[in-house]
PDB file of C-alpha atoms and ligand atoms in Angstrom:
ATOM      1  CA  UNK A   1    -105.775   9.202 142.876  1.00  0.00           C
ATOM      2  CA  UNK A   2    -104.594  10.490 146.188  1.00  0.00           C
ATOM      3  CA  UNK A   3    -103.747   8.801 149.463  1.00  0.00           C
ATOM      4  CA  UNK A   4    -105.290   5.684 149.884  1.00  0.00           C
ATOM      5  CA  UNK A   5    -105.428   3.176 152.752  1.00  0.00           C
ATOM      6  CA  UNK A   6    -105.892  -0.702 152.794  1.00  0.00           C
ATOM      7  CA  UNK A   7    -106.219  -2.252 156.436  1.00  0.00           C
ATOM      8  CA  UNK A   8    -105.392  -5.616 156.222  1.00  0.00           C
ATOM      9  CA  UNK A   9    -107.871  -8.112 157.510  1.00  0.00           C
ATOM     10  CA  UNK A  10    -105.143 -10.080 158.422  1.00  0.00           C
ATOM     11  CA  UNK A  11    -104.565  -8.610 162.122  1.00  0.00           C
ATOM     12  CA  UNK A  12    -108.745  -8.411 163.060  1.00  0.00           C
ATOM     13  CA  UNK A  13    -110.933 -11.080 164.261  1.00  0.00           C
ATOM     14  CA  UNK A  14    -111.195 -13.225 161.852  1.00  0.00           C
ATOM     15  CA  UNK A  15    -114.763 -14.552 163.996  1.00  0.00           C
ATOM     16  CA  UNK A  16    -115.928 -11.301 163.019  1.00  0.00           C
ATOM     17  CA  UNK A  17    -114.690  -9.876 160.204  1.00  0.00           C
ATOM     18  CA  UNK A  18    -118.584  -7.998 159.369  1.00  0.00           C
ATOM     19  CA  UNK A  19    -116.594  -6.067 162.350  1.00  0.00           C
ATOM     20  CA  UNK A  20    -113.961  -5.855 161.472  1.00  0.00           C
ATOM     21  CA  UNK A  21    -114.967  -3.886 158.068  1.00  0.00           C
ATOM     22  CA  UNK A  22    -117.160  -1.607 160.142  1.00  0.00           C
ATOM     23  CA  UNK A  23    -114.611  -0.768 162.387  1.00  0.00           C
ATOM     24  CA  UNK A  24    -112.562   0.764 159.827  1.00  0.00           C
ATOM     25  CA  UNK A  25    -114.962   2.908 157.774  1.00  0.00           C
ATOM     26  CA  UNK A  26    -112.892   5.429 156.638  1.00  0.00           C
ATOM     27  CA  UNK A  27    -110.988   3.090 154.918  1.00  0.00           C
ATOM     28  CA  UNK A  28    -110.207   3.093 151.124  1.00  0.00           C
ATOM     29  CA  UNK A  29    -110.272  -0.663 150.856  1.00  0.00           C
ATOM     30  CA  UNK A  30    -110.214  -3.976 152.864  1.00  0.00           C
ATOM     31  CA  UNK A  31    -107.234  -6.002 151.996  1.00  0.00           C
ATOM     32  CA  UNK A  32    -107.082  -9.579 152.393  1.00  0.00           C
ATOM     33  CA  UNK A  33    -104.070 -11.580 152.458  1.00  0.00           C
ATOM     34  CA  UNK A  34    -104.520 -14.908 150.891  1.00  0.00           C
ATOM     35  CA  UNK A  35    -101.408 -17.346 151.885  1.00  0.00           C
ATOM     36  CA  UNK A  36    -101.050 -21.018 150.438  1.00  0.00           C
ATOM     37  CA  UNK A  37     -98.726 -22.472 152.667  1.00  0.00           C
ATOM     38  CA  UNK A  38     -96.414 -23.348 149.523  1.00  0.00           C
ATOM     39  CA  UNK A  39     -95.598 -19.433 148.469  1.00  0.00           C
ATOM     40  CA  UNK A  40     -95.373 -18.750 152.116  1.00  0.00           C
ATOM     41  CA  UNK A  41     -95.230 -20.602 155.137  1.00  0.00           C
ATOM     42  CA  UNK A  42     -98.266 -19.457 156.702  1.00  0.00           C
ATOM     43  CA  UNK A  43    -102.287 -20.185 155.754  1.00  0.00           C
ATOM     44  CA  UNK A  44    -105.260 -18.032 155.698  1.00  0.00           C
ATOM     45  CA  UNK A  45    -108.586 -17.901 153.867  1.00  0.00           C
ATOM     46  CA  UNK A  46    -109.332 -18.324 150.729  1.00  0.00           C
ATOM     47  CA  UNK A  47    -112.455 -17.924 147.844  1.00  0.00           C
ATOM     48  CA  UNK A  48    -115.230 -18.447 150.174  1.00  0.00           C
ATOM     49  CA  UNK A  49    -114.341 -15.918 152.363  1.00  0.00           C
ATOM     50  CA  UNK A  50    -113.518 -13.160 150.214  1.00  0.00           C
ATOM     51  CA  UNK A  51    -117.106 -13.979 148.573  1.00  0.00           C
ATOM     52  CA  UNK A  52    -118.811 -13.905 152.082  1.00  0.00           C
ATOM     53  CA  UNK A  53    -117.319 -10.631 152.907  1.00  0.00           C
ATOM     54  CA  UNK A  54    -117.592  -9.128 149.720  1.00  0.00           C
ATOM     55  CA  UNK A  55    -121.134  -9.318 150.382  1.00  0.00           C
ATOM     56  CA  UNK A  56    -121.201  -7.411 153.811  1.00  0.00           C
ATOM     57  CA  UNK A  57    -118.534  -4.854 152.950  1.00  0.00           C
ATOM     58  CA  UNK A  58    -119.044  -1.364 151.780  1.00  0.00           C
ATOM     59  CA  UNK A  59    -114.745  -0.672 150.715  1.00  0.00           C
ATOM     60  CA  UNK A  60    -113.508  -2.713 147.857  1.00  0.00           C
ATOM     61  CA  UNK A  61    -111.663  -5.947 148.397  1.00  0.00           C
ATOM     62  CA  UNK A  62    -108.019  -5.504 147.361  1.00  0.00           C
ATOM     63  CA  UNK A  63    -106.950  -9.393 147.386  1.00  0.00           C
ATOM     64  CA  UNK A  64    -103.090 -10.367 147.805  1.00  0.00           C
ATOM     65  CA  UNK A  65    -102.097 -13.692 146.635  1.00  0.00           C
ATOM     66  CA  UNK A  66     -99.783 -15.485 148.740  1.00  0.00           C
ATOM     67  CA  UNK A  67    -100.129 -18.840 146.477  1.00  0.00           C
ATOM     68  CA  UNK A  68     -98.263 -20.876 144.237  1.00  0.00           C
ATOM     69  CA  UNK A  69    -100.016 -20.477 140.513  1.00  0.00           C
ATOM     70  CA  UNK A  70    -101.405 -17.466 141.202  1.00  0.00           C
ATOM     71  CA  UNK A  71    -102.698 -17.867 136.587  1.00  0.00           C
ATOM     72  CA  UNK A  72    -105.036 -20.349 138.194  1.00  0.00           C
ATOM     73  CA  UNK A  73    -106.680 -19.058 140.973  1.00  0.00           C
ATOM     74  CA  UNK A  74    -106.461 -15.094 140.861  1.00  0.00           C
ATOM     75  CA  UNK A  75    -110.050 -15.175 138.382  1.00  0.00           C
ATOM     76  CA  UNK A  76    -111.318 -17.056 141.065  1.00  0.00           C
ATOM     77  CA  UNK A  77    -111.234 -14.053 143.635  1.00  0.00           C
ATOM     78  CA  UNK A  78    -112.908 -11.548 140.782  1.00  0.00           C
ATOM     79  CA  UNK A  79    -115.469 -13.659 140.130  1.00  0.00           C
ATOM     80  CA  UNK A  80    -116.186 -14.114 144.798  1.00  0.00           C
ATOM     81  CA  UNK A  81    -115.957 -10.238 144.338  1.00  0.00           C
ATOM     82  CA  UNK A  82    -112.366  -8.824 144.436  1.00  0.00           C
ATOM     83  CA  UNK A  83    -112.058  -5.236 143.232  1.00  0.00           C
ATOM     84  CA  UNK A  84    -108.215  -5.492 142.990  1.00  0.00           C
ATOM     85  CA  UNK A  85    -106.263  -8.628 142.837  1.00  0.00           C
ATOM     86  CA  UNK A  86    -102.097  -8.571 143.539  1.00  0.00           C
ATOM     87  CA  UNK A  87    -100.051 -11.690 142.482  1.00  0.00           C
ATOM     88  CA  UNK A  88     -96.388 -12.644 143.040  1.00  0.00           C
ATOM     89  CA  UNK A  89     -94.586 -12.075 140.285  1.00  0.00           C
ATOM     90  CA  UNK A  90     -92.095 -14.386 141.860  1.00  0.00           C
ATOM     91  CA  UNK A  91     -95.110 -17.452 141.748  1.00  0.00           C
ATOM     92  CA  UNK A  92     -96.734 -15.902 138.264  1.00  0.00           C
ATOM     93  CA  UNK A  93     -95.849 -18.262 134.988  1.00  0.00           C
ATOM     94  CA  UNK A  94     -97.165 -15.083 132.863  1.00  0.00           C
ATOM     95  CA  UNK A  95     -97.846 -11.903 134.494  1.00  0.00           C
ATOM     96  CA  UNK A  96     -98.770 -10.266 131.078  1.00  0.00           C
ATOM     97  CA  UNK A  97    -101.198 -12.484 130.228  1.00  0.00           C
ATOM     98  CA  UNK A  98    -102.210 -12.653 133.698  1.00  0.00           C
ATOM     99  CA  UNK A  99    -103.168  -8.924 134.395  1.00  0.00           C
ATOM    100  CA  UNK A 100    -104.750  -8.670 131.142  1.00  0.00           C
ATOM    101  CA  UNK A 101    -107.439 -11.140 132.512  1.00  0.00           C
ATOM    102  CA  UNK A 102    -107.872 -10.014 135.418  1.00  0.00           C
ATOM    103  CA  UNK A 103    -108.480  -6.441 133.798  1.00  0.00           C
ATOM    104  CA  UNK A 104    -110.945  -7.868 131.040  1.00  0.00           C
ATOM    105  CA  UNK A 105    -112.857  -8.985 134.197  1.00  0.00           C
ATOM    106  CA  UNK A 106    -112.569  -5.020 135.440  1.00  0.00           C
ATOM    107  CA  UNK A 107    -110.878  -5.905 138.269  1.00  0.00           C
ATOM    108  CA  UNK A 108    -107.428  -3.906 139.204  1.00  0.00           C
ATOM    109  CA  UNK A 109    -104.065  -5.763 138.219  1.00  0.00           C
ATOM    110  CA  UNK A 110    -101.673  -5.830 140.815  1.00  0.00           C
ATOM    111  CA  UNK A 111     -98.114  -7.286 140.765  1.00  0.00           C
ATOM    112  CA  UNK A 112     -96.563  -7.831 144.235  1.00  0.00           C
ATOM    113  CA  UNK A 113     -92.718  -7.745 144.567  1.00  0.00           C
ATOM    114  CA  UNK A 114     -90.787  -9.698 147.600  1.00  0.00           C
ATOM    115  CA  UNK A 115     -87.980  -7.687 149.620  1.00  0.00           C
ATOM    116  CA  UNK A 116     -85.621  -9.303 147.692  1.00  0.00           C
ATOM    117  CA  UNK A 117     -86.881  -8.740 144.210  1.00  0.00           C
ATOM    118  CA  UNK A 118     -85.851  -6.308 141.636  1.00  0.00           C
ATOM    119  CA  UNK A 119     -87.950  -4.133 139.922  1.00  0.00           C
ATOM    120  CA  UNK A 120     -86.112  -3.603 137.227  1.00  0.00           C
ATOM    121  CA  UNK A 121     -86.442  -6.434 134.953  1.00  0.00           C
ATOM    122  CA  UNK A 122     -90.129  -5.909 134.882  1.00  0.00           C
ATOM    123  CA  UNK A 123     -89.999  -1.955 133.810  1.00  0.00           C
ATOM    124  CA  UNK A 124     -91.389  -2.962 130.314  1.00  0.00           C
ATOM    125  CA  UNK A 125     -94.655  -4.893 132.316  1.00  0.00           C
ATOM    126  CA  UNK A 126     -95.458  -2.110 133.847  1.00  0.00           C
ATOM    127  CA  UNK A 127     -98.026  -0.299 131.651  1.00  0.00           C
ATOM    128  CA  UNK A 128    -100.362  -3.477 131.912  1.00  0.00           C
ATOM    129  CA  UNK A 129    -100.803  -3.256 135.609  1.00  0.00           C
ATOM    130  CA  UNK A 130    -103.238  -0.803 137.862  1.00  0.00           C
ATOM    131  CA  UNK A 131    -101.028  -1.370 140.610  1.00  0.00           C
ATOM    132  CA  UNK A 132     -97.300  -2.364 141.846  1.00  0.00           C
ATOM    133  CA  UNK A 133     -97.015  -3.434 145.632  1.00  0.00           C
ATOM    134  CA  UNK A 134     -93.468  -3.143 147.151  1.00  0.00           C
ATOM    135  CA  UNK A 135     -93.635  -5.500 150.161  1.00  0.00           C
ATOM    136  CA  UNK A 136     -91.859  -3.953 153.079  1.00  0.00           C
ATOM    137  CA  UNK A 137     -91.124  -7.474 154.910  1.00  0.00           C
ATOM    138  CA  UNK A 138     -91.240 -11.030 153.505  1.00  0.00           C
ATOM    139  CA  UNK A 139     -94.467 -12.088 153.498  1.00  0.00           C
ATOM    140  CA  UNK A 140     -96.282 -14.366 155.531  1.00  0.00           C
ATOM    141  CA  UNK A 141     -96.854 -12.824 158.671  1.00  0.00           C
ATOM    142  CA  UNK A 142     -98.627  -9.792 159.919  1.00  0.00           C
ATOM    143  CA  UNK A 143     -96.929  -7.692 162.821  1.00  0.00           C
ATOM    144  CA  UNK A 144     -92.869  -7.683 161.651  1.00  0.00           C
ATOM    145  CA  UNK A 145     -90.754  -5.094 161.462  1.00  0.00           C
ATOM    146  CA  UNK A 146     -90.440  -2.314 159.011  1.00  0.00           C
ATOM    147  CA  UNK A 147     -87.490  -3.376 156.355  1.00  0.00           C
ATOM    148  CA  UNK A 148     -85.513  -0.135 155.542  1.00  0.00           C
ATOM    149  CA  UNK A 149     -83.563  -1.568 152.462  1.00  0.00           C
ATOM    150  CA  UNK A 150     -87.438  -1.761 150.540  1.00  0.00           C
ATOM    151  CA  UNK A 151     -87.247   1.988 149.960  1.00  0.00           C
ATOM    152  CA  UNK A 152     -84.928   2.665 147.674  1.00  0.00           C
ATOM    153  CA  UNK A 153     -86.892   0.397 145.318  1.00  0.00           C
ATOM    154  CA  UNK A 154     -89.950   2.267 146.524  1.00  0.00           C
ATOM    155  CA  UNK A 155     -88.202   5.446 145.288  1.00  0.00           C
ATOM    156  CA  UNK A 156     -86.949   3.540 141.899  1.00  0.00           C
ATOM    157  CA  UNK A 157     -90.444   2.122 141.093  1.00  0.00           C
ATOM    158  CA  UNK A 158     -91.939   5.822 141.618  1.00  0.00           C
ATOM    159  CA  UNK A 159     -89.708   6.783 139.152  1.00  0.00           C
ATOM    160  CA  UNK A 160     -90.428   4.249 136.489  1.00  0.00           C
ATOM    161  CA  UNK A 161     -94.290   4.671 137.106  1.00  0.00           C
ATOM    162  CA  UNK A 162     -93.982   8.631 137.065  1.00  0.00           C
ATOM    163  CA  UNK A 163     -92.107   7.855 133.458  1.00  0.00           C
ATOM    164  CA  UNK A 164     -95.713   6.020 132.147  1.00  0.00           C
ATOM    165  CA  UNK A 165     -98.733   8.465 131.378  1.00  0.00           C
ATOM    166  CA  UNK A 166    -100.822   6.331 133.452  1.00  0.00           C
ATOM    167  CA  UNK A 167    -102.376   6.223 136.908  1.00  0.00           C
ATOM    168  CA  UNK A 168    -100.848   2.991 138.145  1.00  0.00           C
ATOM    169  CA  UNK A 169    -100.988   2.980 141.881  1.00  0.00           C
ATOM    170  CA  UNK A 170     -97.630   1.900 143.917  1.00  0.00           C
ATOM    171  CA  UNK A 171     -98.762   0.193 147.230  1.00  0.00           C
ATOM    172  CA  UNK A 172     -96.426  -0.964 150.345  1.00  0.00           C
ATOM    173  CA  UNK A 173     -97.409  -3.539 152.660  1.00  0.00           C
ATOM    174  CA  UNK A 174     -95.477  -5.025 155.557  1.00  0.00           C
ATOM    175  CA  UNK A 175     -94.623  -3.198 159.162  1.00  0.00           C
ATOM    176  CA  UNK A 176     -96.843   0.181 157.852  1.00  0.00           C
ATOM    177  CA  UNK A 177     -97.608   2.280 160.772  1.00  0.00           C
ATOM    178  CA  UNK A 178     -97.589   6.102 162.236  1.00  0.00           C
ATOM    179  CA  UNK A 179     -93.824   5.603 162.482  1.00  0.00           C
ATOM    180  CA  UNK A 180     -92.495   3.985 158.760  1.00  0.00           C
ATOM    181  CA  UNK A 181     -95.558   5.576 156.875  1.00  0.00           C
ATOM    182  CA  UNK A 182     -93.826   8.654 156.359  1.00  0.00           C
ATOM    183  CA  UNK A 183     -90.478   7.264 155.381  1.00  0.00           C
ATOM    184  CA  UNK A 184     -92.904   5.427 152.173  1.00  0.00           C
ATOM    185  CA  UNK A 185     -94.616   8.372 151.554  1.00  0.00           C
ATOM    186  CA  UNK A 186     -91.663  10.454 150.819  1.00  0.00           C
ATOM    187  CA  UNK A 187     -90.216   7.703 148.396  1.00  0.00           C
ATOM    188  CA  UNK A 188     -93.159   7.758 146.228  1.00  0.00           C
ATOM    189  CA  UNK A 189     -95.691   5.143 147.592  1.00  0.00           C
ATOM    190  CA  UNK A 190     -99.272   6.150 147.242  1.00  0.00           C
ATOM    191  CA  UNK A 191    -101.153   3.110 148.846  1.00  0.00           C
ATOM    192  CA  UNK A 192    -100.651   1.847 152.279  1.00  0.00           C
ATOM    193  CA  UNK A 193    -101.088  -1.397 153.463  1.00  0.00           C
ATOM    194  CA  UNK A 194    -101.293  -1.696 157.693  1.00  0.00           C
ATOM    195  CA  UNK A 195    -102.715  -4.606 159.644  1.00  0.00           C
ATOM    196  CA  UNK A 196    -101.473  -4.813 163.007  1.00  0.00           C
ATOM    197  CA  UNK A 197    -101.165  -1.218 163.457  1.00  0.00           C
ATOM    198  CA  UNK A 198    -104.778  -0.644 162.651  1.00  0.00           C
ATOM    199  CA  UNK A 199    -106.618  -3.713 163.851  1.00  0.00           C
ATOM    200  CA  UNK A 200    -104.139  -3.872 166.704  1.00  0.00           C
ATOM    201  CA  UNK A 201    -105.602  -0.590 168.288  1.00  0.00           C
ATOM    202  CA  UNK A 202    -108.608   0.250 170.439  1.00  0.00           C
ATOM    203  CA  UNK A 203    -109.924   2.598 167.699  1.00  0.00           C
ATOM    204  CA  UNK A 204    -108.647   1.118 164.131  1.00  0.00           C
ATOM    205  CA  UNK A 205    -110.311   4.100 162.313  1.00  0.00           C
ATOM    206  CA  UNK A 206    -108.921   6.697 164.151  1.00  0.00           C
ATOM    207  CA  UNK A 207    -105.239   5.245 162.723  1.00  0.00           C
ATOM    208  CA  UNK A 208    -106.602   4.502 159.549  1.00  0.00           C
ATOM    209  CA  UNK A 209    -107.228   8.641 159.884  1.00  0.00           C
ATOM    210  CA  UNK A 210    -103.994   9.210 161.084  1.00  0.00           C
ATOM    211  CA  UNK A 211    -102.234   6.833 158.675  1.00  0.00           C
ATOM    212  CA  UNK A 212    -103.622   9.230 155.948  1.00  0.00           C
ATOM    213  CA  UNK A 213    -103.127  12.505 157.106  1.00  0.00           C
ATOM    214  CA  UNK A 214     -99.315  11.776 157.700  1.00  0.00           C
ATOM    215  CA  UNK A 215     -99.043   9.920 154.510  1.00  0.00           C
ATOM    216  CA  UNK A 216    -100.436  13.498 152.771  1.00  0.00           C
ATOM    217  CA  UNK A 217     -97.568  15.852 151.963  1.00  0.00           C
TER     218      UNK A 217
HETATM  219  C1  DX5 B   1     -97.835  -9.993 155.202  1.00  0.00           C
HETATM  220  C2  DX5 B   1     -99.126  -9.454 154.641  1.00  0.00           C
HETATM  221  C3  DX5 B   1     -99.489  -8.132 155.185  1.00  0.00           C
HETATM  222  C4  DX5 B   1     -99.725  -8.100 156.666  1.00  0.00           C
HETATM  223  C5  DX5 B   1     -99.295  -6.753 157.110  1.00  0.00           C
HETATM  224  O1  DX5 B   1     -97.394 -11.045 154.425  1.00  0.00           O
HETATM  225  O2  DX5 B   1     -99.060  -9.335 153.230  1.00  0.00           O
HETATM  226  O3  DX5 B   1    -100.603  -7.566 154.482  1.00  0.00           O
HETATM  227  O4  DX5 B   1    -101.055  -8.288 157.033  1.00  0.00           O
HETATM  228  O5  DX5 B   1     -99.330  -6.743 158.510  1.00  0.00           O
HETATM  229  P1  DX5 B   1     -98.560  -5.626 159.328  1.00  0.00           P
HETATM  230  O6  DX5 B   1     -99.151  -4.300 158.898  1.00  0.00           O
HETATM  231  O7  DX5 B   1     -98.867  -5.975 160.734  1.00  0.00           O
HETATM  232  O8  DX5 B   1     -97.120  -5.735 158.959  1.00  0.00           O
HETATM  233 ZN1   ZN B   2    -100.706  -8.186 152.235  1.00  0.00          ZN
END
């Protein structure tokens, strides 16, 4: 898999999100950022949502868990119509067993990191996931800065996934934009989560363009 790109629903209007989808059609997916107000201190939408916009669509639905118990609720969001679904590791009781469910369901497996955790205790997990997102500000809010110190362990988990024989996709998420997409490119990520800088324009698809052809080396 090449470059891919993931607005994040998170930054459009959330009145019109039928929109919002069509306003980004050269999008790979739509991500949708799903905060509990326990994991994070912000709340957003939930099940219903993803299943009414699932419906209207035409990208795949790349779901990020914000929430506590994440071995609860993540089948939830396959079954509404997720095609990828990212928990916390940090909020995840068993991430093995976990991503194995969610991939018996055929959706993607994701396991989200915050800025401050290491990937390196969870080298030996990595075969069972589709996809590892590095998050490049604490989550909880669209439209902050761009943390530097995240890539590094951008550069460290492209190493470990380069190791596997496996297409497992490393995604970053937090403060993406024409002028820190470059910097993650270069250390390895392959999928690019942006929200403000897309939704936040006059013509989101014309970024999500531009996102992609400086993200391609
Ligand atoms: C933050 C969310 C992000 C957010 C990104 O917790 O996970 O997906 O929408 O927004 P920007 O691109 O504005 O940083
Ligand atoms: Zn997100």
């Amino acid at each position: 898999m090449g470059i891919q790109i993931s607005p994040s629903i998170l930054s459009a209007d959330f009145a019109n999100l039928r929109a919002a989808a069509e306003s980004v059609a050269a999008a790979d997916w739509l991500h949708v950022d799903v905060m509990d107000n326990h994991f994070v201190p912000n709340l957003t939408v939930g099940v219903p949502v993803v299943e009414s916009l699932a419906k209207v669509a035409t990208q795949p639905l790349d779901c990020h868990l914000m929430i506590e118990d994440p071995d609860r609720w993540a089948s939830a969001f396959v079954e509404a119509g997720a095609s990828s679904v990212t928990f916390h590791v940090e909020a995840c009781g068993a991430p093995v067993r976990l991503a194995r469910e969610l991939r018996a369901m055929e959706a993607r497996a994701g396991m989200a990191l915050k800025p401050a955790t290491p990937i390196e205790p969870y080298e030996d997990l990595l075969g069972e996931l589709d996809m590892v997102l590095i998050m490049t500000v604490e989550p909880g809010f669209g439209g902050q800065k761009f943390l530097d110190v995240c890539l590094p362990k951008i550069a460290r988990a492209r190493a470990m996934l380069d190791r596997l024989d496996a297409d497992i996709w490393l995604q970053v998420d937090g403060g993406v934009s024409a002028e820190t997409i470059e910097r993650c490119a270069e250390a390895g990520a392959d999928n690019f989560v942006a929200g403000s800088a897309v939704f936040g324009a006059a013509d989101p698809d014309a970024i999500v363009r531009q996102l992609r052809a400086l993200a391609t080396r």
